[in-house]
Coordinates of C-alpha atoms in Angstrom, one line a residue:
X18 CA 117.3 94.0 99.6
X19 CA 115.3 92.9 102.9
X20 CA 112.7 90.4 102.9
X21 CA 110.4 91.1 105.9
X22 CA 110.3 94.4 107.2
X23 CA 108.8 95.1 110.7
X24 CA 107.2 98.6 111.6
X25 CA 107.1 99.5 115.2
X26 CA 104.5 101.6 114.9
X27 CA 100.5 102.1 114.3
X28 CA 98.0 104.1 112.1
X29 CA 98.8 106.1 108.9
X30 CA 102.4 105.8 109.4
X31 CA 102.5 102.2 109.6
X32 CA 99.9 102.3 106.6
X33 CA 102.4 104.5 105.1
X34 CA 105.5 102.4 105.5
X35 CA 103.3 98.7 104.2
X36 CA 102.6 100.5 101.1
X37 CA 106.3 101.2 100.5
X38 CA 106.8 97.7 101.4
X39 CA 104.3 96.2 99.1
X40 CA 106.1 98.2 95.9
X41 CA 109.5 96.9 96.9
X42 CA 108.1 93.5 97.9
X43 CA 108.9 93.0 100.5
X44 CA 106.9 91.4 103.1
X45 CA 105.4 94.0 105.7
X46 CA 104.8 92.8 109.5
X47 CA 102.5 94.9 111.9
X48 CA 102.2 94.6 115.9
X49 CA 99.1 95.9 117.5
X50 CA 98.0 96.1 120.8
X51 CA 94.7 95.2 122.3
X52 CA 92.7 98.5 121.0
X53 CA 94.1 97.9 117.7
X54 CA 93.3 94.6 116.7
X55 CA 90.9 96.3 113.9
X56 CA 93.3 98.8 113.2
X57 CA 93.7 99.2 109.0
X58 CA 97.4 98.4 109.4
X59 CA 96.5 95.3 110.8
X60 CA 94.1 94.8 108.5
X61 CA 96.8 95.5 105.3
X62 CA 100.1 93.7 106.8
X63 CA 101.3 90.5 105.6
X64 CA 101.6 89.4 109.3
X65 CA 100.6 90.9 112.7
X66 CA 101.2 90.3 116.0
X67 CA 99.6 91.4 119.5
X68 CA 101.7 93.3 121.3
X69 CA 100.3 93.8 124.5
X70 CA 97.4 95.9 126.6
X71 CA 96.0 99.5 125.2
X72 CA 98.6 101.6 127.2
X73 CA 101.3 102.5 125.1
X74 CA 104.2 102.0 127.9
X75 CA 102.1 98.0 128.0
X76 CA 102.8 97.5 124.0
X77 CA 104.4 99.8 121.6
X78 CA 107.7 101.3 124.2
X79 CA 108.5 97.8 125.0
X80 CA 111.6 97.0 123.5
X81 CA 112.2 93.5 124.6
X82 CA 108.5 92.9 123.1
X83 CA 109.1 94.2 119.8
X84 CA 112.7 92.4 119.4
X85 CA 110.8 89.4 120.3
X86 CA 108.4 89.6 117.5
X87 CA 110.7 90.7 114.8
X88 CA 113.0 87.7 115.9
X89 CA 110.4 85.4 115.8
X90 CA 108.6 86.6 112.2
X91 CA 111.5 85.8 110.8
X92 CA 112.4 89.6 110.3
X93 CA 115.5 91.2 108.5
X94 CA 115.0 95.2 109.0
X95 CA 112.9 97.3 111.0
X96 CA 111.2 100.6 110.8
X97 CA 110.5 102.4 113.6
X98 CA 108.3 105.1 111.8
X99 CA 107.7 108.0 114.1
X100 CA 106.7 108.5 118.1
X101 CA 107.3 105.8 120.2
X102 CA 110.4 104.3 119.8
X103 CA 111.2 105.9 116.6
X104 CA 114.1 108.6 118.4
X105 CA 115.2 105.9 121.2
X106 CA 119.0 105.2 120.8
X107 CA 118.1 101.7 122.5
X108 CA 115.7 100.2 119.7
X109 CA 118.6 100.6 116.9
X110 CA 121.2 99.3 119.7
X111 CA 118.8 96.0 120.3
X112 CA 118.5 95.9 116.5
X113 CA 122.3 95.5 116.4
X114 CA 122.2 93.1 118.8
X115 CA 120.1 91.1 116.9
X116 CA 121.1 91.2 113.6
X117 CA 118.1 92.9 112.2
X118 CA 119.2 96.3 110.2
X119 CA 117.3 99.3 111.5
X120 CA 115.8 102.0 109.1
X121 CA 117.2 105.1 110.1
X122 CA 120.6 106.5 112.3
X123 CA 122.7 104.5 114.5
X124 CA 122.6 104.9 118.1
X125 CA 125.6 106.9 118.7
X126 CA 124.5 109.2 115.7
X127 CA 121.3 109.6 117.6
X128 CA 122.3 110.2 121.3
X129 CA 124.7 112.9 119.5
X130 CA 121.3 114.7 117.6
X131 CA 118.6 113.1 119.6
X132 CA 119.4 114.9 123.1
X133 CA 118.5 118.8 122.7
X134 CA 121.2 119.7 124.9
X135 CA 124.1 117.2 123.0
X136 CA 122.5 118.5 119.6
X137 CA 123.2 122.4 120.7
X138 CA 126.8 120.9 121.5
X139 CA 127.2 119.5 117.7
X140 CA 126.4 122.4 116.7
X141 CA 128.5 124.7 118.0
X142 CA 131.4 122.6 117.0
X143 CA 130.3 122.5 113.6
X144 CA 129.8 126.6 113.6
X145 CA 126.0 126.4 113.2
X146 CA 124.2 129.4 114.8
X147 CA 121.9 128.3 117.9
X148 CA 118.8 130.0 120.0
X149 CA 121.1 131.8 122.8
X150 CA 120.8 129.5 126.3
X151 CA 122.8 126.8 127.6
X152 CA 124.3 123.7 126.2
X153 CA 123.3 120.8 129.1
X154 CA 120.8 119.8 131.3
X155 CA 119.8 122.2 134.4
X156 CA 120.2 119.6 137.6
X157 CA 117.2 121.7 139.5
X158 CA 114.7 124.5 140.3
X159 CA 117.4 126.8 141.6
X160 CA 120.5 127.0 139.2
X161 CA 117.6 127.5 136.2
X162 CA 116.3 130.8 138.3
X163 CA 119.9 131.8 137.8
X164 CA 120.4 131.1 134.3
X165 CA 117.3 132.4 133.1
X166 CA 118.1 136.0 135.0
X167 CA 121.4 135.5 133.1
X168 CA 119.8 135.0 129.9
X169 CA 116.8 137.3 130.4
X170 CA 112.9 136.9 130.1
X171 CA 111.3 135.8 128.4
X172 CA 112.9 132.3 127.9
X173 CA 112.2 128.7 126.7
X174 CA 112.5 126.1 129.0
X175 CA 112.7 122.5 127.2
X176 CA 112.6 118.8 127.8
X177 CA 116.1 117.4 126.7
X178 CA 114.7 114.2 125.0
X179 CA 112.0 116.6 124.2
X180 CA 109.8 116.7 120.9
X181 CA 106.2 117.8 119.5
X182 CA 106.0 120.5 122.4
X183 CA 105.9 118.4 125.0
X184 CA 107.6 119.3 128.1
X185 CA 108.1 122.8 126.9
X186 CA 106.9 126.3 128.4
X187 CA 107.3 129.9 127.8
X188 CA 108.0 131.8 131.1
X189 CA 107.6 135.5 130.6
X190 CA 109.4 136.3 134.7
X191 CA 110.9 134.8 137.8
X192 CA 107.4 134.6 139.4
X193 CA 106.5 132.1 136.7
X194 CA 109.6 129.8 136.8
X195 CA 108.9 127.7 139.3
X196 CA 105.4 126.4 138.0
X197 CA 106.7 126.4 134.8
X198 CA 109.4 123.9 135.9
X199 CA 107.7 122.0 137.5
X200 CA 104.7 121.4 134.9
X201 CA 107.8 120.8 132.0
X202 CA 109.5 118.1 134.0
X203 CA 106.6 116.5 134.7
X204 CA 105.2 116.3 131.0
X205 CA 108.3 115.5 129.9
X206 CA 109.1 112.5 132.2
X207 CA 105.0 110.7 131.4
X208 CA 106.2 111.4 127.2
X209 CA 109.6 110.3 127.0
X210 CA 110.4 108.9 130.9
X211 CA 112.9 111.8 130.9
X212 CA 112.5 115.0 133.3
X213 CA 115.7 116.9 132.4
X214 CA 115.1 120.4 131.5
X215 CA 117.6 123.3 130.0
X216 CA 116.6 126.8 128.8
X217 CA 116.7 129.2 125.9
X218 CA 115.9 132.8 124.6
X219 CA 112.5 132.9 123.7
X220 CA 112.1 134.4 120.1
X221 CA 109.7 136.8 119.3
X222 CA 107.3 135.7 116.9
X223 CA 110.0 133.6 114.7
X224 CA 108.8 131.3 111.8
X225 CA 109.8 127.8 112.1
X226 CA 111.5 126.3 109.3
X227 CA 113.4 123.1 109.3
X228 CA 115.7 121.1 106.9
X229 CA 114.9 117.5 105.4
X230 CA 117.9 116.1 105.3
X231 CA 119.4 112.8 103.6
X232 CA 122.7 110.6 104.3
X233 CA 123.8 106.8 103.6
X234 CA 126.3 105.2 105.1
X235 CA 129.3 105.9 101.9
X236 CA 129.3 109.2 103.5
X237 CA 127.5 111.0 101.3
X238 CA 124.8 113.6 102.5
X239 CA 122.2 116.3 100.9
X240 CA 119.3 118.5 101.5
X241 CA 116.5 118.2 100.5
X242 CA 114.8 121.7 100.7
X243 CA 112.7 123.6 103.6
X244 CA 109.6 123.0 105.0
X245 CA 107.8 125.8 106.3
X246 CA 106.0 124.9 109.9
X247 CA 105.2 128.4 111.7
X248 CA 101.4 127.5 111.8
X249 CA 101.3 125.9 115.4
X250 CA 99.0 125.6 118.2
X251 CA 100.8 125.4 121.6
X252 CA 103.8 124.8 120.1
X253 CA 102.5 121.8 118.1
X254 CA 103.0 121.9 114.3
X255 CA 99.6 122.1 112.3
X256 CA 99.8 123.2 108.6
X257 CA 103.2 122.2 106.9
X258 CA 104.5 123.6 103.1
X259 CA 107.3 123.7 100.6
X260 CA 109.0 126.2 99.8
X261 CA 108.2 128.2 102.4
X262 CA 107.4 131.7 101.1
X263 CA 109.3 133.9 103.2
X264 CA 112.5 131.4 101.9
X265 CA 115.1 133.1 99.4
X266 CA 117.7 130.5 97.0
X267 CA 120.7 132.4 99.3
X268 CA 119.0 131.3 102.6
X269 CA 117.8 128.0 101.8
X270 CA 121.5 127.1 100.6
X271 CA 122.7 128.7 104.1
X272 CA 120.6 126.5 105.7
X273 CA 120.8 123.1 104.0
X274 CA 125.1 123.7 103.9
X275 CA 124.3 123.6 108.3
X276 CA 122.2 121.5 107.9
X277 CA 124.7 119.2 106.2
X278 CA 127.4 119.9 108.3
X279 CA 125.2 118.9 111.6
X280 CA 125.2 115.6 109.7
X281 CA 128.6 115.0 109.4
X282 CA 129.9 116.3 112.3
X283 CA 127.6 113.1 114.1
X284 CA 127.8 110.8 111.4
X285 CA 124.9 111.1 110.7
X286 CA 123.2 108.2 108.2
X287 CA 119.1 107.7 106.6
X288 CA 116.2 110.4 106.7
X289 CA 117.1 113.3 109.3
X290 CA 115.3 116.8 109.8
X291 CA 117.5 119.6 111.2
X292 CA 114.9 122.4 113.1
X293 CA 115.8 126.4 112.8
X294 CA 114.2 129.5 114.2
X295 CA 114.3 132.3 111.5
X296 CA 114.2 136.0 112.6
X297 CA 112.5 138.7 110.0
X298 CA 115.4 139.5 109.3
X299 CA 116.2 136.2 108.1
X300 CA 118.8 135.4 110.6
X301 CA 118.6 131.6 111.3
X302 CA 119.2 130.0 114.7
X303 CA 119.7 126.5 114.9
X304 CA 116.6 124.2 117.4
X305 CA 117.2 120.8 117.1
X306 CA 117.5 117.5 114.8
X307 CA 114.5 115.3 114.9
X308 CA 116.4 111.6 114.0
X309 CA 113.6 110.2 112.2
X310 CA 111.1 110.1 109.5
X311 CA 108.9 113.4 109.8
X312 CA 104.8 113.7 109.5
X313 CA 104.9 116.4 107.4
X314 CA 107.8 114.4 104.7
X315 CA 104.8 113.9 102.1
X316 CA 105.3 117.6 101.4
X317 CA 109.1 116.9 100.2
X318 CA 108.0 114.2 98.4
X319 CA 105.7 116.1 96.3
X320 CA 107.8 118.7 95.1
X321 CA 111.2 116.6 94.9
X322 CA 110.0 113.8 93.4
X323 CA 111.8 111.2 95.9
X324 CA 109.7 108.3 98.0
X325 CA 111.3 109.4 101.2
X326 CA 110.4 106.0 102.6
X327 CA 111.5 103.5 99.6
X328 CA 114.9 105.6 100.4
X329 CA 114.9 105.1 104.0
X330 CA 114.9 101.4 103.2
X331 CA 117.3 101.5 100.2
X332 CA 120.1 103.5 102.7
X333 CA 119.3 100.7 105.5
X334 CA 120.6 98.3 103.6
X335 CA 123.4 99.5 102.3
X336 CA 123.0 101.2 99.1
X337 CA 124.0 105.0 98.3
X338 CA 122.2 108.3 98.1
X339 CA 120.7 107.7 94.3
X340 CA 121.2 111.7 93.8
X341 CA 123.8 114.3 94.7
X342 CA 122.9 117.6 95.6
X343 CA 123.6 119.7 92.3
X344 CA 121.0 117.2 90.9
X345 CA 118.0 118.3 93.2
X346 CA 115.5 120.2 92.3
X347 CA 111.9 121.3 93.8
X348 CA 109.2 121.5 91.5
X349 CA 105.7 123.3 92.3
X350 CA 104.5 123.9 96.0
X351 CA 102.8 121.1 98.2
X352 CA 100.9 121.9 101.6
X353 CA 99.5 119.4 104.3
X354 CA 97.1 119.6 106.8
X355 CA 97.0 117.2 110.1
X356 CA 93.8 115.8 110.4
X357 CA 92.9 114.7 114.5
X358 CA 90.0 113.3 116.2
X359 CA 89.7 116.6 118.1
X360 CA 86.7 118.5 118.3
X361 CA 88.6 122.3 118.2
X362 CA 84.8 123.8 119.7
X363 CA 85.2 122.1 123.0
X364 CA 88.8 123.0 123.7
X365 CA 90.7 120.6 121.4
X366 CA 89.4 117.7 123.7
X367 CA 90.1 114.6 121.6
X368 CA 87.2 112.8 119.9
X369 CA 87.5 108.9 119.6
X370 CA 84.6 106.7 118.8
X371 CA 82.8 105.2 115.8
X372 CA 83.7 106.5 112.1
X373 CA 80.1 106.0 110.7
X374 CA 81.4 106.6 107.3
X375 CA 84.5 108.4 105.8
X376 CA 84.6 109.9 102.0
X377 CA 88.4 111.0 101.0
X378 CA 88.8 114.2 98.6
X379 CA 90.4 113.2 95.5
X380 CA 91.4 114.6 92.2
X381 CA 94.4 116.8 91.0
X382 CA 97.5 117.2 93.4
X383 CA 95.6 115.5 96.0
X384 CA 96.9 112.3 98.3
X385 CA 96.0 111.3 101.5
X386 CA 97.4 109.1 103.8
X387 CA 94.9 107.8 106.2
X388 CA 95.2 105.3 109.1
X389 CA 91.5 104.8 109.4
X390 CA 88.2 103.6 107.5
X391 CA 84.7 103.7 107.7
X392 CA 83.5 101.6 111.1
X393 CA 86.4 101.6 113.0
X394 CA 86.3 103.0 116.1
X395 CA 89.2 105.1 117.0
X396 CA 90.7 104.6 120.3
X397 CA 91.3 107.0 123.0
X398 CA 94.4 105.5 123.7
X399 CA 97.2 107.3 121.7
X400 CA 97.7 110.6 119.1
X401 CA 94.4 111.8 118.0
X402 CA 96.1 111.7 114.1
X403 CA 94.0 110.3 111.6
X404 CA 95.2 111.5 107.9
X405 CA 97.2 113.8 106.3
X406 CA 95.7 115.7 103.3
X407 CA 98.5 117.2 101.0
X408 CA 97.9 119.2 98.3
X409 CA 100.4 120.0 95.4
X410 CA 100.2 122.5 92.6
X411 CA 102.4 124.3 90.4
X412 CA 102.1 127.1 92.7
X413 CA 101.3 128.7 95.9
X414 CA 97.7 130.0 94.8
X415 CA 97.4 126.4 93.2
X416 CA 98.1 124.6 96.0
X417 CA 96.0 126.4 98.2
X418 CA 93.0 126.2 95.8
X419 CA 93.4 122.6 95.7
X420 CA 93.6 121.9 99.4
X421 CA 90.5 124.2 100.2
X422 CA 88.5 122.0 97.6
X423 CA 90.0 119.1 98.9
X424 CA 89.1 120.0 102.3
X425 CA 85.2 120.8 101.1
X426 CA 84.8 117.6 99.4
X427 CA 86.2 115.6 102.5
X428 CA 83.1 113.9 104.9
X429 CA 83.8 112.2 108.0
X430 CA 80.8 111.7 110.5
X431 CA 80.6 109.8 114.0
X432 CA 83.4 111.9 115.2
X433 CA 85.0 115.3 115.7
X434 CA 87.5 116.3 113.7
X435 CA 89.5 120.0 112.7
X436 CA 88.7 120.1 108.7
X437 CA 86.3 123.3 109.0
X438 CA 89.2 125.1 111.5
X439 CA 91.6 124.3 108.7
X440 CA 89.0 125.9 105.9
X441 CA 88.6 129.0 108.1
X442 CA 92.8 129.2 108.6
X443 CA 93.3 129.1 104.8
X444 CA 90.8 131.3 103.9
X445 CA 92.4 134.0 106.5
X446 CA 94.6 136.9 104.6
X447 CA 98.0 136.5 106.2
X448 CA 97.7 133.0 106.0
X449 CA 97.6 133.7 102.2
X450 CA 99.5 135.9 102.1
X451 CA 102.2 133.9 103.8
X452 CA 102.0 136.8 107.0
X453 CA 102.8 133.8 109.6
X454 CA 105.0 133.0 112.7
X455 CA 104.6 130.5 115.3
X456 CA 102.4 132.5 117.4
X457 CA 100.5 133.3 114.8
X458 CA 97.6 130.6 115.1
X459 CA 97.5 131.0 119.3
X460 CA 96.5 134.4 119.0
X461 CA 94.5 134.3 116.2
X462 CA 93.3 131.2 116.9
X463 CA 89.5 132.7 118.5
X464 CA 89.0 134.2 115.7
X465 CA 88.5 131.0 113.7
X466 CA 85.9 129.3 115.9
X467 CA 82.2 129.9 116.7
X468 CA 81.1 132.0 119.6
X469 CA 79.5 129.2 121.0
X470 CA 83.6 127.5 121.3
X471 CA 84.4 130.5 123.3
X472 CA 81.2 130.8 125.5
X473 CA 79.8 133.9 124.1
X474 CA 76.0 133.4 122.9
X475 CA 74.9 129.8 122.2
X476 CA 75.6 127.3 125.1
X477 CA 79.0 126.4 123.8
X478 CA 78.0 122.0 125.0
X479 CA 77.7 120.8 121.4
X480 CA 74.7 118.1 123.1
X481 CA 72.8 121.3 123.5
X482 CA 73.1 122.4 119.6
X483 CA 72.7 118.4 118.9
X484 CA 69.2 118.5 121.1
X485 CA 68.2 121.4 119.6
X486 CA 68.4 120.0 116.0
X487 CA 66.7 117.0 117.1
X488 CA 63.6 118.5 118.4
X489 CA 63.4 120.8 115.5
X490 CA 63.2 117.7 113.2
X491 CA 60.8 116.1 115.0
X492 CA 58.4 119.0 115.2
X493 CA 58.4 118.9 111.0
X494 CA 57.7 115.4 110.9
X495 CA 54.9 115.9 113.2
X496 CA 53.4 118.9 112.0
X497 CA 53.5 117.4 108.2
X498 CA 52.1 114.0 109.8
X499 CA 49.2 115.9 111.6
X500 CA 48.5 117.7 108.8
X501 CA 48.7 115.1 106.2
X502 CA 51.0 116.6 104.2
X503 CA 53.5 114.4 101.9
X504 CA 56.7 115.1 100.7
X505 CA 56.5 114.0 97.0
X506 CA 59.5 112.3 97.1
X507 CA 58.3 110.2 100.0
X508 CA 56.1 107.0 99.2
X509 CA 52.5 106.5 100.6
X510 CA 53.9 103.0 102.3
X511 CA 56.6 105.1 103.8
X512 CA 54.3 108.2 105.0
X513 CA 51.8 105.7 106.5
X514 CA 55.1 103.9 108.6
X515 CA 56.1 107.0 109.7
X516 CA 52.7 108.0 111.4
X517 CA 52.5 104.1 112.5
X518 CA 55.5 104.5 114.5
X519 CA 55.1 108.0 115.7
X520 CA 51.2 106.9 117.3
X521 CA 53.1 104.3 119.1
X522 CA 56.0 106.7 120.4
X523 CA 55.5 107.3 124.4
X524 CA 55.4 111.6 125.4
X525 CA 59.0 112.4 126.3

């Protein structure tokens, strides 16, 4: 077993990964960059090491940088986590280079799954069903007007070292192609320094469902069950759960048997997630292999039983799969909700500054796994991800019951965050019901926020509503002062400060 692991990465993932670490003891190094140096990774590592200025393209995507560290920490594996560099072919190539083993696919494996266009390719070699559209990379504006009319609107056009919605856009006719191409290429070359488009079908209202998959390097390779992932805003995943309830036992087999043979066809080793569009009529089309660790994998580890991570490490260095697939078996239902520094009443804008104090939920069928703490200030720097809150239960209703209490009890103040938009989602009756597709959230999505959020009403600048509150505080405390009235829980010596200070404030 490794002795010093290294994690690429930052917040609760690195968090995530040093617990792992610290079970299997095995000594966990952290870099950082200048805006983390307070970070709680930092804080938890055995060693840490500055990496370089805020901008992620300065610190965490510099390749040579990270080598550099693990080499001279003295490190003998490293785990890329997820972002970054967790899906570039180049870290586990370096990695090689260096004689350091890498936790998770080799490179070949993941320029076969990695690149949308390649993956589409594997696929339909290995007789896997796919989204209709090409297989390659569109080399400009003009042969993807042609291919589109081919296919017909609406289609799908998507970065091909794509991920997390980025670089993706729906175009619903010619007229909006050429905007739409160029707004994809451009997102998709600042997030993964790669412009290249191609283009599928657009699905009507499909759910999203993908595949955890699992293989070690003996060969061997199992599925480990669905994870539901329709509830999205602008194509970003938001609510996660297992099983997914629209899933039957012959269509999750059907699915984890392609998923499989995706996995052998690239030789395909460690944690892997295979991505599928499912029709209402339960016909599955294959969307692509995410070649790393996913956020949402706490929700497989609840109902499987498996440390997803502790087996990431275990495959890295050598050993086999520890269960075959007649021998897995989900147990109860888990759910997880992402929870940003957002502020979902002012447009999603992202909200760093100041945690003035943070109080996590706890009890029954309740984790979290957090990358923050009370007085840290997040940056404004990277993802807006703070926790994840999963909830398990024995069932659905459980679960759901659990996650809503969870999500009550949870207090976080000095920032913005999306805890009361996930209240109002889970208390919604599709949403219970399990009435969801991917569009689902965007056009229901108004419906879940104040009017003030949408400009009806109330001025929708939150500084207003914050003024507002203020000066209605203020006028209590005066009118009580002038009045001499005292709160009975409020002591003479603090009444008598309180006028004291208010005779000596200025008129505003």
């Amino acid at each position: 077993m490794f002795k010093k692991l290294l994690i690429a990465n930052r917040g609760e993932i690195a968090v995530r990964i040093l617990r792992a670490c610290r079970e299997m003891r095995i000594a966990g190094v952290v870099v950082y960059s200048d805006a983390d140096r307070a970070s709680l990774h930092v804080r938890m590592a055995d060693e840490a090491y500055p990496i370089g200025p805020a901008p992620a393209r300065e610190s965490y995507l510099r390749i040579d940088k990270v080598m550099e560290i693990a080499r001279r920490a003295g490190c003998d594996a490293l785990h890329p986590g997820y972002g970054f560099l967790a899906e570039n072919p180049e870290l586990p190539r370096a990695c090689v280079g260096a004689g350091i083993a890498f936790v998770g696919p080799s490179a070949e494996a993941m320029e076969q799954l990695g690149s949308k266009t390649a993956a589409r390719q594997l696929a339909y070699r290995a007789g896997v069903p796919t989204v209709p559209g090409v297989r390659e990379a569109i080399p400009e504006l003009e042969a993807s007007r042609r291919i589109a009319g081919d296919i017909g609107y609406p289609v799908l056009l998507k970065a091909v070292a794509g991920g997390g919605g980025k670089g993706m856009r729906a175009v619903a006719s010619a007229n909006e192609l050429p905007a739409a191409w160029r707004d994809a290429g451009s997102e998709a070359l600042n997030a993964f320094g790669d412009a290249r488009l191609y283009i599928e079908k657009y699905l009507d209202r499909p759910r999203h469902i993908e595949m955890q998959i699992f293989g070690d390097a003996h060969g061997n390779v199992v599925y480990l069950g669905e994870r539901e992932c329709s509830v999205q805003r602008r194509h970003q995943k938001v609510i996660e759960e297992t099983p997914s309830p629209f899933m039957t036992a012959e269509l999750r087999r059907e699915m984890g048997e392609a998923a499989v043979r995706l996995a052998r066809e690239a030789g395909y080793s460690n944690a892997g997630t295979a991505e599928f569009l499912v029709d209402a009529e339960r016909n599955f089309y294959f969307l692509e292999v995410n070649t790393r660790l996913q956020v949402e994998h706490p929700v497989t580890e609840a109902v499987t039983g498996l440390d997803l991570v502790k087996l990431q490490i275990r495959v890295a260095a050598g050993e086999r799969l520890p269960v075959a697939q007649q021998e897995i078996a989900l147990h109860g239902h888990a759910m997880e909700c992402r929870i940003y520094a957002e502020d979902p009443e002012n447009q999603f804008f992202p909200s760093p500054g100041q945690i003035i104090s943070w109080r996590a939920p706890q009890g029954p069928g309740i984790r979290l796994d957090e990358g923050v703490y009370s007085g840290w200030t997040v940056p404004g720097d990277y993802d807006p991800l703070l926790a994840k809150l999963i909830a398990w239960g024995a069932n659905r209703a459980e679960t759901l019951a659990r996650l809503r209490r969870a999500l009550e009890e949870f207090e976080i103040a000095g920032i913005r965050t999306n805890t009361a938009l996930f209240q109002r989602i889970l208390a919604e009756h599709d949403f219970q019901n399990g009435e969801i597709h991917t569009r689902w959230l965007d056009e229901r999505l108004a419906s879940f926020l104040p009017a003030r959020a949408q400009g009806v009403g109330a001025a929708s600048d939150p500084l207003t509503t914050e003024a507002a509150a203020i000066a209605a505080s203020l006028w209590h405390v005066c009118k009580a002062t002038s009045s001499g009235e005292q709160s009975p829980a409020t002591s003479r010596w603090r009444h008598d400060g309180r006028r004291e200070q208010l005779s000596r404030t200025p008129d505003r």
